[in-house]
Amino acid sequence: MGGMMWWQSKKAKQQQQARQDFRANLQPGTEVITIGGVIGKVVSVDTQYEEIVIDSEGSQLRFSFNAISKEYIRPAFISDDEVDENGNPLPEQQPTEAGDEAQKPIDAIESAEAGQSAGAEAAEGETAQAAK
């Protein structure tokens, strides 16, 4: 039991030292989040009074070093429209000339193309007869 308490105490001291080092090494321009959830960029650090000024959406706020939780890293966001039901990314689709072609069955598209080419051949034949 004593060994477990010693190990937990040692771990807590390491975490506390890591937080102090992080706060002491903060530089202007670093994005941070406070323990209250305020996100902003560091404007200035005053080590004498252990205060930090952050800019959050144009508002400058002054906090104690102890109020800074960690460096803020914005999580990646993927819209539900960009993934399938399992969360896998959808394959990129190439834009089509006519937006409604994706809704037509393949047979309808092939028959329409065949009809257009037959109509073009007939029109060429009529033009040739008219020229004679």
GROMACS .gro file of N, CA and C in nm:
model
  396
    1MET      N    1   0.083  -0.120   0.000
    1MET     CA    2   0.000   0.000   0.000
    1MET      C    3   0.088   0.126   0.000
    2GLY      N    4   0.194   0.122   0.077
    2GLY     CA    5   0.285   0.237   0.084
    2GLY      C    6   0.353   0.263  -0.049
    3GLY      N    7   0.392   0.155  -0.119
    3GLY     CA    8   0.456   0.168  -0.250
    3GLY      C    9   0.361   0.231  -0.352
    4MET      N   10   0.234   0.195  -0.344
    4MET     CA   11   0.135   0.251  -0.436
    4MET      C   12   0.116   0.400  -0.410
    5MET      N   13   0.112   0.439  -0.284
    5MET     CA   14   0.097   0.581  -0.251
    5MET      C   15   0.220   0.660  -0.297
    6TRP      N   16   0.340   0.602  -0.280
    6TRP     CA   17   0.462   0.669  -0.323
    6TRP      C   18   0.461   0.687  -0.475
    7TRP      N   19   0.420   0.582  -0.549
    7TRP     CA   20   0.418   0.588  -0.695
    7TRP      C   21   0.319   0.694  -0.744
    8GLN      N   22   0.201   0.701  -0.682
    8GLN     CA   23   0.101   0.803  -0.721
    8GLN      C   24   0.151   0.943  -0.690
    9SER      N   25   0.218   0.959  -0.579
    9SER     CA   26   0.273   1.090  -0.541
    9SER      C   27   0.380   1.133  -0.642
   10LYS      N   28   0.464   1.038  -0.681
   10LYS     CA   29   0.569   1.067  -0.779
   10LYS      C   30   0.508   1.107  -0.912
   11LYS      N   31   0.405   1.037  -0.956
   11LYS     CA   32   0.338   1.067  -1.083
   11LYS      C   33   0.273   1.205  -1.078
   12ALA      N   34   0.209   1.239  -0.966
   12ALA     CA   35   0.144   1.370  -0.951
   12ALA      C   36   0.248   1.482  -0.956
   13LYS      N   37   0.363   1.461  -0.896
   13LYS     CA   38   0.469   1.562  -0.899
   13LYS      C   39   0.522   1.581  -1.041
   14GLN      N   40   0.535   1.473  -1.117
   14GLN     CA   41   0.581   1.483  -1.256
   14GLN      C   42   0.481   1.562  -1.340
   15GLN      N   43   0.353   1.535  -1.321
   15GLN     CA   44   0.250   1.607  -1.396
   15GLN      C   45   0.250   1.755  -1.360
   16GLN      N   46   0.265   1.785  -1.230
   16GLN     CA   47   0.268   1.924  -1.185
   16GLN      C   48   0.390   1.996  -1.244
   17GLN      N   49   0.503   1.929  -1.249
   17GLN     CA   50   0.624   1.990  -1.305
   17GLN      C   51   0.607   2.014  -1.455
   18ALA      N   52   0.544   1.922  -1.525
   18ALA     CA   53   0.520   1.938  -1.669
   18ALA      C   54   0.429   2.058  -1.694
   19ARG      N   55   0.325   2.077  -1.614
   19ARG     CA   56   0.236   2.193  -1.629
   19ARG      C   57   0.311   2.323  -1.602
   20GLN      N   58   0.395   2.325  -1.500
   20GLN     CA   59   0.471   2.446  -1.469
   20GLN      C   60   0.568   2.480  -1.582
   21ASP      N   61   0.632   2.379  -1.638
   21ASP     CA   62   0.724   2.403  -1.750
   21ASP      C   63   0.648   2.457  -1.871
   22PHE      N   64   0.531   2.401  -1.900
   22PHE     CA   65   0.449   2.448  -2.012
   22PHE      C   66   0.412   2.594  -1.994
   23ARG      N   67   0.364   2.628  -1.875
   23ARG     CA   68   0.321   2.766  -1.849
   23ARG      C   69   0.438   2.863  -1.851
   24ALA      N   70   0.553   2.819  -1.803
   24ALA     CA   71   0.670   2.907  -1.801
   24ALA      C   72   0.724   2.932  -1.941
   25ASN      N   73   0.703   2.839  -2.032
   25ASN     CA   74   0.757   2.851  -2.168
   25ASN      C   75   0.656   2.902  -2.269
   26LEU      N   76   0.543   2.954  -2.225
   26LEU     CA   77   0.443   3.007  -2.317
   26LEU      C   78   0.498   3.130  -2.388
   27GLN      N   79   0.474   3.137  -2.518
   27GLN     CA   80   0.520   3.248  -2.601
   27GLN      C   81   0.400   3.315  -2.666
   28PRO      N   82   0.408   3.445  -2.694
   28PRO     CA   83   0.300   3.512  -2.767
   28PRO      C   84   0.273   3.443  -2.901
   29GLY      N   85   0.144   3.428  -2.934
   29GLY     CA   86   0.103   3.363  -3.057
   29GLY      C   87   0.057   3.220  -3.037
   30THR      N   88   0.087   3.160  -2.922
   30THR     CA   89   0.045   3.023  -2.893
   30THR      C   90  -0.103   3.022  -2.858
   31GLU      N   91  -0.178   2.929  -2.917
   31GLU     CA   92  -0.320   2.916  -2.883
   31GLU      C   93  -0.332   2.828  -2.760
   32VAL      N   94  -0.408   2.876  -2.661
   32VAL     CA   95  -0.427   2.803  -2.536
   32VAL      C   96  -0.575   2.795  -2.502
   33ILE      N   97  -0.607   2.705  -2.410
   33ILE     CA   98  -0.742   2.693  -2.357
   33ILE      C   99  -0.732   2.699  -2.206
   34THR      N  100  -0.824   2.774  -2.145
   34THR     CA  101  -0.822   2.788  -2.000
   34THR      C  102  -0.904   2.676  -1.936
   35ILE      N  103  -0.897   2.667  -1.804
   35ILE     CA  104  -0.974   2.564  -1.735
   35ILE      C  105  -1.124   2.593  -1.745
   36GLY      N  106  -1.159   2.717  -1.778
   36GLY     CA  107  -1.299   2.754  -1.796
   36GLY      C  108  -1.348   2.736  -1.939
   37GLY      N  109  -1.257   2.699  -2.030
   37GLY     CA  110  -1.295   2.673  -2.168
   37GLY      C  111  -1.275   2.791  -2.262
   38VAL      N  112  -1.214   2.899  -2.217
   38VAL     CA  113  -1.187   3.014  -2.303
   38VAL      C  114  -1.067   2.981  -2.391
   39ILE      N  115  -1.084   2.999  -2.522
   39ILE     CA  116  -0.977   2.969  -2.618
   39ILE      C  117  -0.926   3.101  -2.673
   40GLY      N  118  -0.795   3.117  -2.679
   40GLY     CA  119  -0.739   3.239  -2.734
   40GLY      C  120  -0.591   3.227  -2.758
   41LYS      N  121  -0.534   3.332  -2.817
   41LYS     CA  122  -0.390   3.337  -2.844
   41LYS      C  123  -0.322   3.419  -2.737
   42VAL      N  124  -0.205   3.375  -2.697
   42VAL     CA  125  -0.127   3.445  -2.595
   42VAL      C  126  -0.077   3.577  -2.655
   43VAL      N  127  -0.103   3.686  -2.581
   43VAL     CA  128  -0.056   3.819  -2.622
   43VAL      C  129   0.070   3.854  -2.545
   44SER      N  130   0.066   3.833  -2.413
   44SER     CA  131   0.184   3.863  -2.331
   44SER      C  132   0.186   3.772  -2.209
   45VAL      N  133   0.308   3.751  -2.158
   45VAL     CA  134   0.329   3.668  -2.040
   45VAL      C  135   0.408   3.750  -1.939
   46ASP      N  136   0.356   3.759  -1.816
   46ASP     CA  137   0.423   3.831  -1.709
   46ASP      C  138   0.463   3.730  -1.602
   47THR      N  139   0.591   3.689  -1.605
   47THR     CA  140   0.637   3.587  -1.512
   47THR      C  141   0.651   3.640  -1.369
   48GLN      N  142   0.670   3.771  -1.353
   48GLN     CA  143   0.685   3.828  -1.218
   48GLN      C  144   0.556   3.813  -1.138
   49TYR      N  145   0.442   3.842  -1.202
   49TYR     CA  146   0.313   3.833  -1.133
   49TYR      C  147   0.237   3.705  -1.169
   50GLU      N  148   0.300   3.619  -1.249
   50GLU     CA  149   0.240   3.494  -1.296
   50GLU      C  150   0.103   3.518  -1.358
   51GLU      N  151   0.102   3.612  -1.453
   51GLU     CA  152  -0.020   3.644  -1.527
   51GLU      C  153   0.006   3.629  -1.676
   52ILE      N  154  -0.101   3.601  -1.747
   52ILE     CA  155  -0.093   3.585  -1.891
   52ILE      C  156  -0.212   3.658  -1.952
   53VAL      N  157  -0.190   3.727  -2.064
   53VAL     CA  158  -0.297   3.796  -2.135
   53VAL      C  159  -0.321   3.720  -2.264
   54ILE      N  160  -0.449   3.683  -2.288
   54ILE     CA  161  -0.483   3.616  -2.412
   54ILE      C  162  -0.587   3.697  -2.487
   55ASP      N  163  -0.585   3.683  -2.619
   55ASP     CA  164  -0.679   3.750  -2.707
   55ASP      C  165  -0.777   3.645  -2.758
   56SER      N  166  -0.904   3.662  -2.722
   56SER     CA  167  -1.007   3.569  -2.765
   56SER      C  168  -1.112   3.645  -2.844
   57GLU      N  169  -1.109   3.630  -2.978
   57GLU     CA  170  -1.206   3.696  -3.066
   57GLU      C  171  -1.208   3.847  -3.045
   58GLY      N  172  -1.091   3.908  -3.029
   58GLY     CA  173  -1.083   4.053  -3.016
   58GLY      C  174  -1.091   4.105  -2.873
   59SER      N  175  -1.122   4.018  -2.777
   59SER     CA  176  -1.127   4.057  -2.636
   59SER      C  177  -1.002   4.010  -2.567
   60GLN      N  178  -0.931   4.102  -2.503
   60GLN     CA  179  -0.811   4.063  -2.430
   60GLN      C  180  -0.849   4.037  -2.285
   61LEU      N  181  -0.807   3.920  -2.237
   61LEU     CA  182  -0.839   3.877  -2.102
   61LEU      C  183  -0.710   3.843  -2.028
   62ARG      N  184  -0.707   3.877  -1.899
   62ARG     CA  185  -0.590   3.848  -1.818
   62ARG      C  186  -0.622   3.733  -1.722
   63PHE      N  187  -0.535   3.632  -1.721
   63PHE     CA  188  -0.555   3.514  -1.638
   63PHE      C  189  -0.430   3.487  -1.556
   64SER      N  190  -0.448   3.413  -1.449
   64SER     CA  191  -0.337   3.360  -1.372
   64SER      C  192  -0.278   3.242  -1.448
   65PHE      N  193  -0.151   3.213  -1.428
   65PHE     CA  194  -0.089   3.097  -1.493
   65PHE      C  195  -0.168   2.970  -1.464
   66ASN      N  196  -0.219   2.957  -1.342
   66ASN     CA  197  -0.291   2.836  -1.303
   66ASN      C  198  -0.421   2.816  -1.379
   67ALA      N  199  -0.472   2.922  -1.444
   67ALA     CA  200  -0.597   2.910  -1.519
   67ALA      C  201  -0.576   2.854  -1.659
   68ILE      N  202  -0.450   2.847  -1.705
   68ILE     CA  203  -0.422   2.795  -1.838
   68ILE      C  204  -0.414   2.643  -1.829
   69SER      N  205  -0.502   2.577  -1.903
   69SER     CA  206  -0.509   2.431  -1.897
   69SER      C  207  -0.405   2.365  -1.986
   70LYS      N  208  -0.408   2.399  -2.115
   70LYS     CA  209  -0.316   2.335  -2.210
   70LYS      C  210  -0.314   2.414  -2.339
   71GLU      N  211  -0.224   2.374  -2.428
   71GLU     CA  212  -0.220   2.433  -2.561
   71GLU      C  213  -0.341   2.382  -2.638
   72TYR      N  214  -0.405   2.471  -2.712
   72TYR     CA  215  -0.526   2.433  -2.785
   72TYR      C  216  -0.490   2.387  -2.924
   73ILE      N  217  -0.538   2.269  -2.958
   73ILE     CA  218  -0.522   2.216  -3.093
   73ILE      C  219  -0.662   2.185  -3.143
   74ARG      N  220  -0.702   2.254  -3.250
   74ARG     CA  221  -0.838   2.237  -3.303
   74ARG      C  222  -0.853   2.096  -3.359
   75PRO      N  223  -0.958   2.025  -3.315
   75PRO     CA  224  -0.978   1.890  -3.366
   75PRO      C  225  -1.022   1.892  -3.511
   76ALA      N  226  -0.987   1.787  -3.583
   76ALA     CA  227  -1.028   1.775  -3.723
   76ALA      C  228  -1.179   1.753  -3.728
   77PHE      N  229  -1.244   1.811  -3.827
   77PHE     CA  230  -1.388   1.798  -3.842
   77PHE      C  231  -1.420   1.748  -3.982
   78ILE      N  232  -1.500   1.644  -3.988
   78ILE     CA  233  -1.547   1.592  -4.116
   78ILE      C  234  -1.698   1.591  -4.111
   79SER      N  235  -1.760   1.651  -4.211
   79SER     CA  236  -1.906   1.658  -4.219
   79SER      C  237  -1.964   1.519  -4.241
   80ASP      N  238  -2.086   1.498  -4.191
   80ASP     CA  239  -2.154   1.371  -4.211
   80ASP      C  240  -2.179   1.344  -4.359
   81ASP      N  241  -2.184   1.447  -4.441
   81ASP     CA  242  -2.206   1.430  -4.584
   81ASP      C  243  -2.083   1.372  -4.654
   82GLU      N  244  -1.966   1.375  -4.587
   82GLU     CA  245  -1.843   1.329  -4.649
   82GLU      C  246  -1.804   1.187  -4.609
   83VAL      N  247  -1.885   1.120  -4.525
   83VAL     CA  248  -1.854   0.984  -4.481
   83VAL      C  249  -1.976   0.894  -4.498
   84ASP      N  250  -1.951   0.762  -4.507
   84ASP     CA  251  -2.062   0.668  -4.516
   84ASP      C  252  -2.111   0.635  -4.375
   85GLU      N  253  -2.204   0.539  -4.365
   85GLU     CA  254  -2.265   0.508  -4.235
   85GLU      C  255  -2.165   0.448  -4.137
   86ASN      N  256  -2.051   0.398  -4.184
   86ASN     CA  257  -1.949   0.341  -4.097
   86ASN      C  258  -1.840   0.442  -4.060
   87GLY      N  259  -1.849   0.563  -4.112
   87GLY     CA  260  -1.751   0.666  -4.083
   87GLY      C  261  -1.634   0.667  -4.179
   88ASN      N  262  -1.640   0.587  -4.284
   88ASN     CA  263  -1.533   0.584  -4.383
   88ASN      C  264  -1.553   0.695  -4.485
   89PRO      N  265  -1.443   0.758  -4.532
   89PRO     CA  266  -1.457   0.866  -4.631
   89PRO      C  267  -1.520   0.814  -4.760
   90LEU      N  268  -1.605   0.896  -4.818
   90LEU     CA  269  -1.666   0.862  -4.947
   90LEU      C  270  -1.565   0.884  -5.058
   91PRO      N  271  -1.571   0.805  -5.165
   91PRO     CA  272  -1.480   0.831  -5.278
   91PRO      C  273  -1.517   0.962  -5.344
   92GLU      N  274  -1.417   1.030  -5.396
   92GLU     CA  275  -1.443   1.158  -5.461
   92GLU      C  276  -1.512   1.133  -5.594
   93GLN      N  277  -1.618   1.209  -5.620
   93GLN     CA  278  -1.694   1.193  -5.743
   93GLN      C  279  -1.655   1.304  -5.839
   94GLN      N  280  -1.643   1.267  -5.967
   94GLN     CA  281  -1.612   1.364  -6.071
   94GLN      C  282  -1.740   1.435  -6.111
   95PRO      N  283  -1.738   1.566  -6.129
   95PRO     CA  284  -1.859   1.636  -6.171
   95PRO      C  285  -1.899   1.595  -6.312
   96THR      N  286  -2.029   1.580  -6.334
   96THR     CA  287  -2.080   1.541  -6.466
   96THR      C  288  -2.129   1.665  -6.539
   97GLU      N  289  -2.147   1.651  -6.672
   97GLU     CA  290  -2.194   1.764  -6.751
   97GLU      C  291  -2.338   1.798  -6.716
   98ALA      N  292  -2.422   1.696  -6.709
   98ALA     CA  293  -2.562   1.717  -6.671
   98ALA      C  294  -2.579   1.662  -6.530
   99GLY      N  295  -2.626   1.743  -6.441
   99GLY     CA  296  -2.638   1.704  -6.302
   99GLY      C  297  -2.734   1.590  -6.277
  100ASP      N  298  -2.834   1.571  -6.366
  100ASP     CA  299  -2.934   1.468  -6.341
  100ASP      C  300  -2.894   1.333  -6.400
  101GLU      N  301  -2.779   1.321  -6.467
  101GLU     CA  302  -2.738   1.192  -6.523
  101GLU      C  303  -2.713   1.090  -6.413
  102ALA      N  304  -2.672   1.136  -6.297
  102ALA     CA  305  -2.644   1.044  -6.188
  102ALA      C  306  -2.772   0.975  -6.141
  103GLN      N  307  -2.886   1.033  -6.168
  103GLN     CA  308  -3.012   0.976  -6.124
  103GLN      C  309  -3.071   0.879  -6.226
  104LYS      N  310  -3.020   0.878  -6.349
  104LYS     CA  311  -3.075   0.791  -6.453
  104LYS      C  312  -3.009   0.654  -6.447
  105PRO      N  313  -3.083   0.548  -6.480
  105PRO     CA  314  -3.021   0.416  -6.490
  105PRO      C  315  -2.922   0.414  -6.607
  106ILE      N  316  -2.824   0.326  -6.601
  106ILE     CA  317  -2.721   0.319  -6.704
  106ILE      C  318  -2.781   0.286  -6.839
  107ASP      N  319  -2.882   0.196  -6.843
  107ASP     CA  320  -2.944   0.159  -6.969
  107ASP      C  321  -3.005   0.280  -7.039
  108ALA      N  322  -3.067   0.369  -6.962
  108ALA     CA  323  -3.131   0.488  -7.019
  108ALA      C  324  -3.026   0.580  -7.079
  109ILE      N  325  -2.911   0.592  -7.014
  109ILE     CA  326  -2.805   0.680  -7.063
  109ILE      C  327  -2.750   0.623  -7.194
  110GLU      N  328  -2.724   0.491  -7.198
  110GLU     CA  329  -2.668   0.429  -7.318
  110GLU      C  330  -2.765   0.440  -7.436
  111SER      N  331  -2.896   0.417  -7.410
  111SER     CA  332  -2.993   0.425  -7.520
  111SER      C  333  -3.007   0.569  -7.569
  112ALA      N  334  -2.996   0.667  -7.480
  112ALA     CA  335  -3.005   0.807  -7.521
  112ALA      C  336  -2.885   0.844  -7.607
  113GLU      N  337  -2.766   0.796  -7.569
  113GLU     CA  338  -2.647   0.824  -7.648
  113GLU      C  339  -2.656   0.758  -7.785
  114ALA      N  340  -2.709   0.635  -7.790
  114ALA     CA  341  -2.724   0.565  -7.918
  114ALA      C  342  -2.824   0.638  -8.007
  115GLY      N  343  -2.932   0.690  -7.948
  115GLY     CA  344  -3.032   0.765  -8.024
  115GLY      C  345  -2.975   0.894  -8.079
  116GLN      N  346  -2.889   0.959  -8.000
  116GLN     CA  347  -2.829   1.085  -8.046
  116GLN      C  348  -2.734   1.060  -8.161
  117SER      N  349  -2.655   0.952  -8.155
  117SER     CA  350  -2.561   0.925  -8.264
  117SER      C  351  -2.635   0.883  -8.390
  118ALA      N  352  -2.748   0.807  -8.378
  118ALA     CA  353  -2.827   0.767  -8.495
  118ALA      C  354  -2.893   0.891  -8.557
  119GLY      N  355  -2.939   0.982  -8.472
  119GLY     CA  356  -3.001   1.106  -8.522
  119GLY      C  357  -2.900   1.192  -8.594
  120ALA      N  358  -2.777   1.194  -8.548
  120ALA     CA  359  -2.672   1.274  -8.611
  120ALA      C  360  -2.638   1.216  -8.748
  121GLU      N  361  -2.634   1.081  -8.757
  121GLU     CA  362  -2.604   1.017  -8.885
  121GLU      C  363  -2.715   1.044  -8.986
  122ALA      N  364  -2.841   1.040  -8.941
  122ALA     CA  365  -2.955   1.068  -9.030
  122ALA      C  366  -2.951   1.212  -9.079
  123ALA      N  367  -2.916   1.304  -8.991
  123ALA     CA  368  -2.909   1.444  -9.029
  123ALA      C  369  -2.800   1.466  -9.131
  124GLU      N  370  -2.688   1.396  -9.119
  124GLU     CA  371  -2.580   1.408  -9.215
  124GLU      C  372  -2.625   1.355  -9.352
  125GLY      N  373  -2.701   1.244  -9.351
  125GLY     CA  374  -2.752   1.186  -9.475
  125GLY      C  375  -2.847   1.280  -9.545
  126GLU      N  376  -2.934   1.348  -9.471
  126GLU     CA  377  -3.029   1.442  -9.528
  126GLU      C  378  -2.955   1.562  -9.585
  127THR      N  379  -2.851   1.607  -9.521
  127THR     CA  380  -2.772   1.720  -9.569
  127THR      C  381  -2.703   1.684  -9.699
  128ALA      N  382  -2.654   1.560  -9.707
  128ALA     CA  383  -2.585   1.516  -9.828
  128ALA      C  384  -2.684   1.507  -9.945
  129GLN      N  385  -2.808   1.459  -9.919
  129GLN     CA  386  -2.908   1.447 -10.027
  129GLN      C  387  -2.951   1.587 -10.073
  130ALA      N  388  -2.963   1.681  -9.981
  130ALA     CA  389  -3.007   1.816 -10.017
  130ALA      C  390  -2.898   1.885 -10.101
  131ALA      N  391  -2.772   1.850 -10.076
  131ALA     CA  392  -2.663   1.912 -10.150
  131ALA      C  393  -2.657   1.862 -10.294
  132LYS      N  394  -2.708   1.738 -10.321
  132LYS     CA  395  -2.705   1.683 -10.457
  132LYS      C  396  -2.808   1.750 -10.537
   0.00000   0.00000   0.00000
